[in-house]
PDB file of C-alpha atoms in Angstrom:
ATOM      1  CA  MET A   1      48.938 -36.417 -31.549  1.00  0.00           C
ATOM      2  CA  LYS A   2      47.104 -36.370 -28.219  1.00  0.00           C
ATOM      3  CA  ARG A   3      43.811 -34.350 -28.050  1.00  0.00           C
ATOM      4  CA  LYS A   4      42.870 -32.489 -24.829  1.00  0.00           C
ATOM      5  CA  ALA A   5      39.214 -32.264 -23.692  1.00  0.00           C
ATOM      6  CA  PHE A   6      37.006 -32.233 -20.620  1.00  0.00           C
ATOM      7  CA  THR A   7      35.779 -35.555 -19.380  1.00  0.00           C
ATOM      8  CA  LEU A   8      32.083 -36.148 -18.717  1.00  0.00           C
ATOM      9  CA  ILE A   9      32.729 -36.235 -14.976  1.00  0.00           C
ATOM     10  CA  GLU A  10      34.494 -32.840 -15.095  1.00  0.00           C
ATOM     11  CA  LEU A  11      31.570 -31.310 -16.997  1.00  0.00           C
ATOM     12  CA  LEU A  12      29.073 -32.704 -14.517  1.00  0.00           C
ATOM     13  CA  VAL A  13      31.113 -31.305 -11.610  1.00  0.00           C
ATOM     14  CA  VAL A  14      31.178 -27.838 -13.219  1.00  0.00           C
ATOM     15  CA  ILE A  15      27.416 -27.959 -13.871  1.00  0.00           C
ATOM     16  CA  ALA A  16      26.796 -29.028 -10.280  1.00  0.00           C
ATOM     17  CA  ILE A  17      28.918 -26.143  -8.957  1.00  0.00           C
ATOM     18  CA  ILE A  18      27.060 -23.647 -11.154  1.00  0.00           C
ATOM     19  CA  ALA A  19      23.710 -25.042  -9.963  1.00  0.00           C
ATOM     20  CA  ILE A  20      24.760 -24.721  -6.326  1.00  0.00           C
ATOM     21  CA  LEU A  21      25.956 -21.131  -6.823  1.00  0.00           C
ATOM     22  CA  ALA A  22      22.730 -20.263  -8.634  1.00  0.00           C
ATOM     23  CA  SER A  23      20.608 -21.722  -5.832  1.00  0.00           C
ATOM     24  CA  ILE A  24      22.517 -19.561  -3.351  1.00  0.00           C
ATOM     25  CA  LEU A  25      22.642 -16.331  -5.360  1.00  0.00           C
ATOM     26  CA  PHE A  26      19.159 -16.200  -6.912  1.00  0.00           C
ATOM     27  CA  PRO A  27      17.350 -15.785  -3.550  1.00  0.00           C
ATOM     28  CA  VAL A  28      19.898 -13.120  -2.598  1.00  0.00           C
ATOM     29  CA  PHE A  29      19.239 -11.236  -5.832  1.00  0.00           C
ATOM     30  CA  ALA A  30      15.481 -11.625  -5.388  1.00  0.00           C
ATOM     31  CA  ARG A  31      15.686 -10.274  -1.839  1.00  0.00           C
ATOM     32  CA  ALA A  32      17.826  -7.345  -2.984  1.00  0.00           C
ATOM     33  CA  ARG A  33      15.303  -6.542  -5.698  1.00  0.00           C
ATOM     34  CA  GLU A  34      12.412  -6.665  -3.229  1.00  0.00           C
ATOM     35  CA  ASN A  35      14.349  -4.471  -0.805  1.00  0.00           C
ATOM     36  CA  ALA A  36      14.641  -1.881  -3.568  1.00  0.00           C
ATOM     37  CA  ARG A  37      10.923  -2.146  -4.295  1.00  0.00           C
ATOM     38  CA  ARG A  38      10.037  -1.839  -0.621  1.00  0.00           C
ATOM     39  CA  THR A  39      12.178   1.305  -0.394  1.00  0.00           C
ATOM     40  CA  SER A  40      10.437   2.734  -3.453  1.00  0.00           C
ATOM     41  CA  CYS A  41       7.046   1.948  -1.901  1.00  0.00           C
ATOM     42  CA  LEU A  42       8.147   3.558   1.364  1.00  0.00           C
ATOM     43  CA  SER A  43       9.166   6.648  -0.605  1.00  0.00           C
ATOM     44  CA  ASN A  44       5.730   6.769  -2.259  1.00  0.00           C
ATOM     45  CA  LEU A  45       3.982   6.697   1.106  1.00  0.00           C
ATOM     46  CA  LYS A  46       6.380   9.293   2.515  1.00  0.00           C
ATOM     47  CA  GLN A  47       5.506  11.542  -0.406  1.00  0.00           C
ATOM     48  CA  ALA A  48       1.807  10.952   0.228  1.00  0.00           C
ATOM     49  CA  GLY A  49       2.315  11.753   3.925  1.00  0.00           C
ATOM     50  CA  LEU A  50       4.089  15.033   3.168  1.00  0.00           C
ATOM     51  CA  ALA A  51       1.392  15.952   0.641  1.00  0.00           C
ATOM     52  CA  THR A  52      -1.277  15.237   3.269  1.00  0.00           C
ATOM     53  CA  MET A  53       0.463  17.506   5.774  1.00  0.00           C
ATOM     54  CA  MET A  54       0.498  20.325   3.188  1.00  0.00           C
ATOM     55  CA  TYR A  55      -3.158  19.680   2.407  1.00  0.00           C
ATOM     56  CA  VAL A  56      -3.998  19.851   6.119  1.00  0.00           C
ATOM     57  CA  GLN A  57      -2.233  23.197   6.435  1.00  0.00           C
ATOM     58  CA  ASP A  58      -4.208  24.599   3.502  1.00  0.00           C
ATOM     59  CA  TYR A  59      -7.590  23.283   4.667  1.00  0.00           C
ATOM     60  CA  ASP A  60      -7.891  24.549   8.240  1.00  0.00           C
ATOM     61  CA  GLU A  61      -6.123  21.556   9.836  1.00  0.00           C
ATOM     62  CA  PHE A  62      -8.587  19.007   8.418  1.00  0.00           C
ATOM     63  CA  TYR A  63      -7.623  15.768   6.676  1.00  0.00           C
ATOM     64  CA  PRO A  64      -9.161  15.040   3.261  1.00  0.00           C
ATOM     65  CA  SER A  65     -12.060  12.647   2.817  1.00  0.00           C
ATOM     66  CA  ARG A  66     -11.338   9.295   1.208  1.00  0.00           C
ATOM     67  CA  TYR A  67     -13.231  10.692  -1.798  1.00  0.00           C
ATOM     68  CA  THR A  68     -15.470  13.644  -2.507  1.00  0.00           C
ATOM     69  CA  ARG A  69     -18.291  14.465  -4.916  1.00  0.00           C
ATOM     70  CA  ASN A  70     -17.257  16.798  -7.722  1.00  0.00           C
ATOM     71  CA  ASN A  71     -18.445  16.667 -11.318  1.00  0.00           C
ATOM     72  CA  SER A  72     -15.532  18.662 -12.706  1.00  0.00           C
ATOM     73  CA  LEU A  73     -12.353  16.990 -13.975  1.00  0.00           C
ATOM     74  CA  PRO A  74     -10.029  16.022 -11.089  1.00  0.00           C
ATOM     75  CA  PRO A  75      -6.684  17.845 -10.657  1.00  0.00           C
ATOM     76  CA  ASP A  76      -4.724  15.001 -12.259  1.00  0.00           C
ATOM     77  CA  GLY A  77      -6.931  15.156 -15.353  1.00  0.00           C
ATOM     78  CA  GLN A  78      -8.166  11.563 -14.987  1.00  0.00           C
ATOM     79  CA  ASP A  79     -11.680  10.329 -14.315  1.00  0.00           C
ATOM     80  CA  TRP A  80     -11.166   7.396 -11.951  1.00  0.00           C
ATOM     81  CA  SER A  81     -14.858   7.004 -11.166  1.00  0.00           C
ATOM     82  CA  GLY A  82     -16.064   6.276 -14.674  1.00  0.00           C
ATOM     83  CA  GLY A  83     -18.283   9.341 -14.952  1.00  0.00           C
ATOM     84  CA  ARG A  84     -19.791   9.116 -11.443  1.00  0.00           C
ATOM     85  CA  GLY A  85     -18.344  12.451 -10.332  1.00  0.00           C
ATOM     86  CA  TYR A  86     -15.882  11.417  -7.597  1.00  0.00           C
ATOM     87  CA  TRP A  87     -12.450  12.726  -6.693  1.00  0.00           C
ATOM     88  CA  TYR A  88     -10.388  10.210  -4.700  1.00  0.00           C
ATOM     89  CA  TRP A  89      -7.834  11.211  -2.069  1.00  0.00           C
ATOM     90  CA  PRO A  90      -4.761  10.649  -4.318  1.00  0.00           C
ATOM     91  CA  GLN A  91      -6.346  13.055  -6.781  1.00  0.00           C
ATOM     92  CA  MET A  92      -6.982  15.613  -4.039  1.00  0.00           C
ATOM     93  CA  LEU A  93      -3.297  15.366  -3.109  1.00  0.00           C
ATOM     94  CA  PHE A  94      -2.146  15.691  -6.721  1.00  0.00           C
ATOM     95  CA  PRO A  95      -1.621  19.500  -6.534  1.00  0.00           C
ATOM     96  CA  TYR A  96       1.041  18.781  -3.875  1.00  0.00           C
ATOM     97  CA  THR A  97       2.656  15.711  -5.437  1.00  0.00           C
ATOM     98  CA  LYS A  98       2.422  16.620  -9.139  1.00  0.00           C
ATOM     99  CA  ASN A  99       2.851  12.903  -9.696  1.00  0.00           C
ATOM    100  CA  THR A 100       0.418  10.211 -10.800  1.00  0.00           C
ATOM    101  CA  GLN A 101       2.764   7.310  -9.937  1.00  0.00           C
ATOM    102  CA  PHE A 102       3.077   7.892  -6.186  1.00  0.00           C
ATOM    103  CA  ASN A 103      -0.005   5.689  -5.657  1.00  0.00           C
ATOM    104  CA  VAL A 104       1.534   2.643  -7.350  1.00  0.00           C
ATOM    105  CA  CYS A 105       3.387   0.039  -5.278  1.00  0.00           C
ATOM    106  CA  PRO A 106       6.129  -1.600  -7.406  1.00  0.00           C
ATOM    107  CA  SER A 107       5.686  -4.877  -5.497  1.00  0.00           C
ATOM    108  CA  SER A 108       1.972  -5.167  -6.160  1.00  0.00           C
ATOM    109  CA  ASN A 109       1.012  -7.779  -8.735  1.00  0.00           C
ATOM    110  CA  ASN A 110      -2.456  -6.256  -8.830  1.00  0.00           C
ATOM    111  CA  PRO A 111      -2.048  -2.845 -10.483  1.00  0.00           C
ATOM    112  CA  ASN A 112      -5.709  -2.130 -11.221  1.00  0.00           C
ATOM    113  CA  ILE A 113      -8.736  -3.859  -9.666  1.00  0.00           C
ATOM    114  CA  THR A 114     -11.100  -0.915  -9.546  1.00  0.00           C
ATOM    115  CA  THR A 115     -13.726   0.493 -11.861  1.00  0.00           C
ATOM    116  CA  GLY A 116     -11.439   3.379 -12.801  1.00  0.00           C
ATOM    117  CA  TRP A 117      -8.257   3.366 -14.829  1.00  0.00           C
ATOM    118  CA  GLN A 118      -5.617   4.438 -12.341  1.00  0.00           C
ATOM    119  CA  PRO A 119      -3.902   1.926 -10.017  1.00  0.00           C
ATOM    120  CA  ARG A 120      -4.702   2.412  -6.342  1.00  0.00           C
ATOM    121  CA  ASN A 121      -2.288   0.336  -4.298  1.00  0.00           C
ATOM    122  CA  TYR A 122      -2.514   2.356  -1.078  1.00  0.00           C
ATOM    123  CA  GLY A 123      -5.481   2.688   1.235  1.00  0.00           C
ATOM    124  CA  ALA A 124      -6.397   5.537   3.565  1.00  0.00           C
ATOM    125  CA  ASN A 125      -7.570   4.776   7.091  1.00  0.00           C
ATOM    126  CA  LEU A 126     -11.330   5.219   6.852  1.00  0.00           C
ATOM    127  CA  TYR A 127     -11.375   6.598  10.403  1.00  0.00           C
ATOM    128  CA  VAL A 128      -9.036   9.464   9.399  1.00  0.00           C
ATOM    129  CA  PHE A 129      -9.963  10.003   5.731  1.00  0.00           C
ATOM    130  CA  VAL A 130     -13.690   9.656   6.342  1.00  0.00           C
ATOM    131  CA  GLU A 131     -16.650   9.279   3.952  1.00  0.00           C
ATOM    132  CA  TRP A 132     -17.400  12.245   1.731  1.00  0.00           C
ATOM    133  CA  ASN A 133     -20.676  13.080   3.532  1.00  0.00           C
ATOM    134  CA  ALA A 134     -19.217  12.847   7.074  1.00  0.00           C
ATOM    135  CA  ALA A 135     -17.596  15.573   9.154  1.00  0.00           C
ATOM    136  CA  ARG A 136     -13.901  15.591   8.314  1.00  0.00           C
ATOM    137  CA  VAL A 137     -11.351  14.717  10.991  1.00  0.00           C
ATOM    138  CA  SER A 138      -9.142  17.517  12.300  1.00  0.00           C
ATOM    139  CA  MET A 139      -5.500  17.056  13.170  1.00  0.00           C
ATOM    140  CA  ALA A 140      -6.145  18.439  16.666  1.00  0.00           C
ATOM    141  CA  SER A 141      -8.728  15.718  17.348  1.00  0.00           C
ATOM    142  CA  ILE A 142      -6.176  12.917  16.960  1.00  0.00           C
ATOM    143  CA  GLU A 143      -4.723  12.271  20.379  1.00  0.00           C
ATOM    144  CA  ALA A 144      -1.788  10.156  19.204  1.00  0.00           C
ATOM    145  CA  ALA A 145      -0.987  11.076  15.599  1.00  0.00           C
ATOM    146  CA  SER A 146       2.418   9.375  15.730  1.00  0.00           C
ATOM    147  CA  SER A 147       0.802   5.974  16.362  1.00  0.00           C
ATOM    148  CA  THR A 148      -2.440   6.321  14.380  1.00  0.00           C
ATOM    149  CA  TYR A 149      -2.493   4.707  10.931  1.00  0.00           C
ATOM    150  CA  MET A 150      -3.253   7.061   8.040  1.00  0.00           C
ATOM    151  CA  LEU A 151      -2.138   5.393   4.759  1.00  0.00           C
ATOM    152  CA  MET A 152      -0.823   1.908   4.005  1.00  0.00           C
ATOM    153  CA  ASP A 153      -0.312  -0.836   1.455  1.00  0.00           C
ATOM    154  CA  ALA A 154      -3.805  -1.973   0.504  1.00  0.00           C
ATOM    155  CA  GLY A 155      -5.873  -3.570  -2.202  1.00  0.00           C
ATOM    156  CA  ASN A 156      -7.816  -0.399  -2.882  1.00  0.00           C
ATOM    157  CA  PHE A 157      -8.018   3.269  -1.912  1.00  0.00           C
ATOM    158  CA  SER A 158      -9.243   2.866   1.690  1.00  0.00           C
ATOM    159  CA  MET A 159      -8.873   0.533   4.654  1.00  0.00           C
ATOM    160  CA  ASN A 160     -10.830  -0.137   7.824  1.00  0.00           C
ATOM    161  CA  LYS A 161     -10.488  -2.617  10.698  1.00  0.00           C
ATOM    162  CA  THR A 162     -12.563  -5.377   9.085  1.00  0.00           C
ATOM    163  CA  GLN A 163     -10.668  -5.217   5.805  1.00  0.00           C
ATOM    164  CA  THR A 164      -7.423  -6.177   7.582  1.00  0.00           C
ATOM    165  CA  HIS A 165      -8.709  -9.740   7.840  1.00  0.00           C
ATOM    166  CA  THR A 166     -11.697 -10.070   5.468  1.00  0.00           C
ATOM    167  CA  TYR A 167     -11.686  -9.417   1.721  1.00  0.00           C
ATOM    168  CA  GLY A 168     -14.509  -7.242   0.444  1.00  0.00           C
ATOM    169  CA  SER A 169     -15.093  -5.706  -3.003  1.00  0.00           C
ATOM    170  CA  GLY A 170     -11.416  -5.180  -3.730  1.00  0.00           C
ATOM    171  CA  PHE A 171     -10.536  -3.880  -0.264  1.00  0.00           C
ATOM    172  CA  TYR A 172      -8.019  -5.974   1.709  1.00  0.00           C
ATOM    173  CA  LEU A 173      -4.673  -5.958   3.508  1.00  0.00           C
ATOM    174  CA  PRO A 174      -1.921  -7.532   1.369  1.00  0.00           C
ATOM    175  CA  GLY A 175      -0.601 -10.758   2.883  1.00  0.00           C
ATOM    176  CA  MET A 176      -3.490 -11.331   5.277  1.00  0.00           C
ATOM    177  CA  GLY A 177      -4.375 -14.665   3.653  1.00  0.00           C
ATOM    178  CA  THR A 178      -1.299 -16.472   4.962  1.00  0.00           C
ATOM    179  CA  LEU A 179      -2.082 -15.228   8.495  1.00  0.00           C
ATOM    180  CA  GLY A 180      -5.649 -16.508   8.737  1.00  0.00           C
ATOM    181  CA  GLY A 181      -7.400 -13.698   6.900  1.00  0.00           C
ATOM    182  CA  THR A 182     -10.179 -14.497   4.433  1.00  0.00           C
ATOM    183  CA  CYS A 183      -9.431 -13.837   0.761  1.00  0.00           C
ATOM    184  CA  ASN A 184     -12.545 -15.659  -0.468  1.00  0.00           C
ATOM    185  CA  GLY A 185     -14.139 -13.830  -3.373  1.00  0.00           C
ATOM    186  CA  ALA A 186     -10.973 -12.083  -4.480  1.00  0.00           C
ATOM    187  CA  PRO A 187     -10.515 -12.182  -8.274  1.00  0.00           C
ATOM    188  CA  SER A 188      -7.470 -13.941  -9.677  1.00  0.00           C
ATOM    189  CA  ALA A 189      -5.763 -10.590 -10.334  1.00  0.00           C
ATOM    190  CA  SER A 190      -5.652  -9.782  -6.614  1.00  0.00           C
ATOM    191  CA  MET A 191      -5.610 -13.244  -5.024  1.00  0.00           C
ATOM    192  CA  GLN A 192      -1.808 -13.522  -4.826  1.00  0.00           C
ATOM    193  CA  ASP A 193      -1.532 -10.016  -3.392  1.00  0.00           C
ATOM    194  CA  CYS A 194      -4.185 -10.819  -0.788  1.00  0.00           C
ATOM    195  CA  LEU A 195      -2.649 -14.155   0.150  1.00  0.00           C
ATOM    196  CA  ASN A 196       1.091 -13.530   0.076  1.00  0.00           C
ATOM    197  CA  GLY A 197       1.512  -9.762   0.341  1.00  0.00           C
ATOM    198  CA  ARG A 198       4.300  -7.552  -0.951  1.00  0.00           C
ATOM    199  CA  HIS A 199       7.159  -6.725   1.413  1.00  0.00           C
ATOM    200  CA  PHE A 200       8.598  -9.683   3.362  1.00  0.00           C
ATOM    201  CA  HIS A 201       5.341 -10.414   5.225  1.00  0.00           C
ATOM    202  CA  GLY A 202       4.865  -6.752   6.048  1.00  0.00           C
ATOM    203  CA  VAL A 203       3.277  -3.515   4.868  1.00  0.00           C
ATOM    204  CA  ASN A 204       4.470   0.073   4.668  1.00  0.00           C
ATOM    205  CA  VAL A 205       2.400   2.487   6.751  1.00  0.00           C
ATOM    206  CA  THR A 206       2.176   6.287   6.915  1.00  0.00           C
ATOM    207  CA  PHE A 207       1.061   7.570  10.299  1.00  0.00           C
ATOM    208  CA  ALA A 208      -1.178  10.574  10.939  1.00  0.00           C
ATOM    209  CA  ASP A 209       1.792  12.832  11.695  1.00  0.00           C
ATOM    210  CA  GLY A 210       3.351  12.042   8.290  1.00  0.00           C
ATOM    211  CA  HIS A 211       6.160   9.633   9.260  1.00  0.00           C
ATOM    212  CA  VAL A 212       6.453   6.247   7.541  1.00  0.00           C
ATOM    213  CA  LYS A 213       7.362   2.804   8.855  1.00  0.00           C
ATOM    214  CA  TRP A 214       7.377  -0.845   7.766  1.00  0.00           C
ATOM    215  CA  LEU A 215       5.241  -3.058  10.009  1.00  0.00           C
ATOM    216  CA  LYS A 216       4.603  -6.789  10.058  1.00  0.00           C
ATOM    217  CA  THR A 217       1.266  -7.673   8.508  1.00  0.00           C
ATOM    218  CA  GLN A 218       0.244  -9.520  11.653  1.00  0.00           C
ATOM    219  CA  VAL A 219       0.743  -6.326  13.702  1.00  0.00           C
ATOM    220  CA  VAL A 220      -1.675  -4.392  11.489  1.00  0.00           C
ATOM    221  CA  MET A 221      -4.135  -7.290  11.551  1.00  0.00           C
ATOM    222  CA  ALA A 222      -4.003  -7.373  15.357  1.00  0.00           C
ATOM    223  CA  GLU A 223      -4.938  -3.685  15.448  1.00  0.00           C
ATOM    224  CA  GLY A 224      -7.784  -4.417  13.057  1.00  0.00           C
ATOM    225  CA  TYR A 225      -9.186  -7.122  15.343  1.00  0.00           C
ATOM    226  CA  LYS A 226      -9.447  -4.676  18.241  1.00  0.00           C
ATOM    227  CA  GLY A 227     -13.026  -3.582  18.754  1.00  0.00           C
ATOM    228  CA  ASP A 228     -12.388  -0.563  20.959  1.00  0.00           C
ATOM    229  CA  SER A 229     -10.805   2.878  20.717  1.00  0.00           C
ATOM    230  CA  THR A 230      -7.310   1.608  21.553  1.00  0.00           C
ATOM    231  CA  SER A 231      -6.755   0.554  17.944  1.00  0.00           C
ATOM    232  CA  ALA A 232      -4.219   2.406  15.817  1.00  0.00           C
ATOM    233  CA  PHE A 233      -7.028   2.759  13.296  1.00  0.00           C
ATOM    234  CA  SER A 234      -8.974   5.008  15.682  1.00  0.00           C
ATOM    235  CA  PRO A 235      -8.142   8.739  15.416  1.00  0.00           C
ATOM    236  CA  SER A 236      -9.274   9.292  18.995  1.00  0.00           C
ATOM    237  CA  ALA A 237      -7.207   6.452  20.438  1.00  0.00           C
ATOM    238  CA  ASN A 238      -5.096   7.106  23.499  1.00  0.00           C
ATOM    239  CA  HIS A 239      -1.917   5.165  22.797  1.00  0.00           C
ATOM    240  CA  SER A 240       0.150   6.539  25.655  1.00  0.00           C
TER     241      SER A 240
END
């Protein structure tokens, strides 16, 4: 009686074929998964943009501050400041979003680097959402709202020009490290986010008129290096 079986060579050929297929398909699956995450992140920032537009309509055409002083419990019921009496801009937008997850980027490997307890993966342009003790920026004062940055992927709840290329106290632009930015001093929890970024070497950005777009990280960094009012970070910039 003759027994049938695979030879060693046949098994090795099958294993080699499977390995080749895996090497081809795994990057495709990984890219598809990141595309889904980028879309989810884009949706979060679109929601934040729409909420900001509703806030502006309710508050005499003024944008919110990046945070404000208020000793009462924030609208979302969470004390992010650890008893210091601050409401941050995502909390000020909560009455319009009714959602505590819109400020979480699914591609961020750094969900919480702050002193509070809620992840803050998106930063507000500090020149639009100004300091709590400064005069708030009006929508009418922004000459080119459609090309002025308002919200974006970030290491913490705000972003300014310097933080697009230099890490500081948890504030940074994701992916700037691979483009010559300085991530020195970043804790291990945020180092990978600072170095390699989130969305195919780019960041999602909400503009001051509420629309959302994916931009290359190097484009945002280039705007951050500008030292004059032509930067997309400047609310008074003339981008025409």
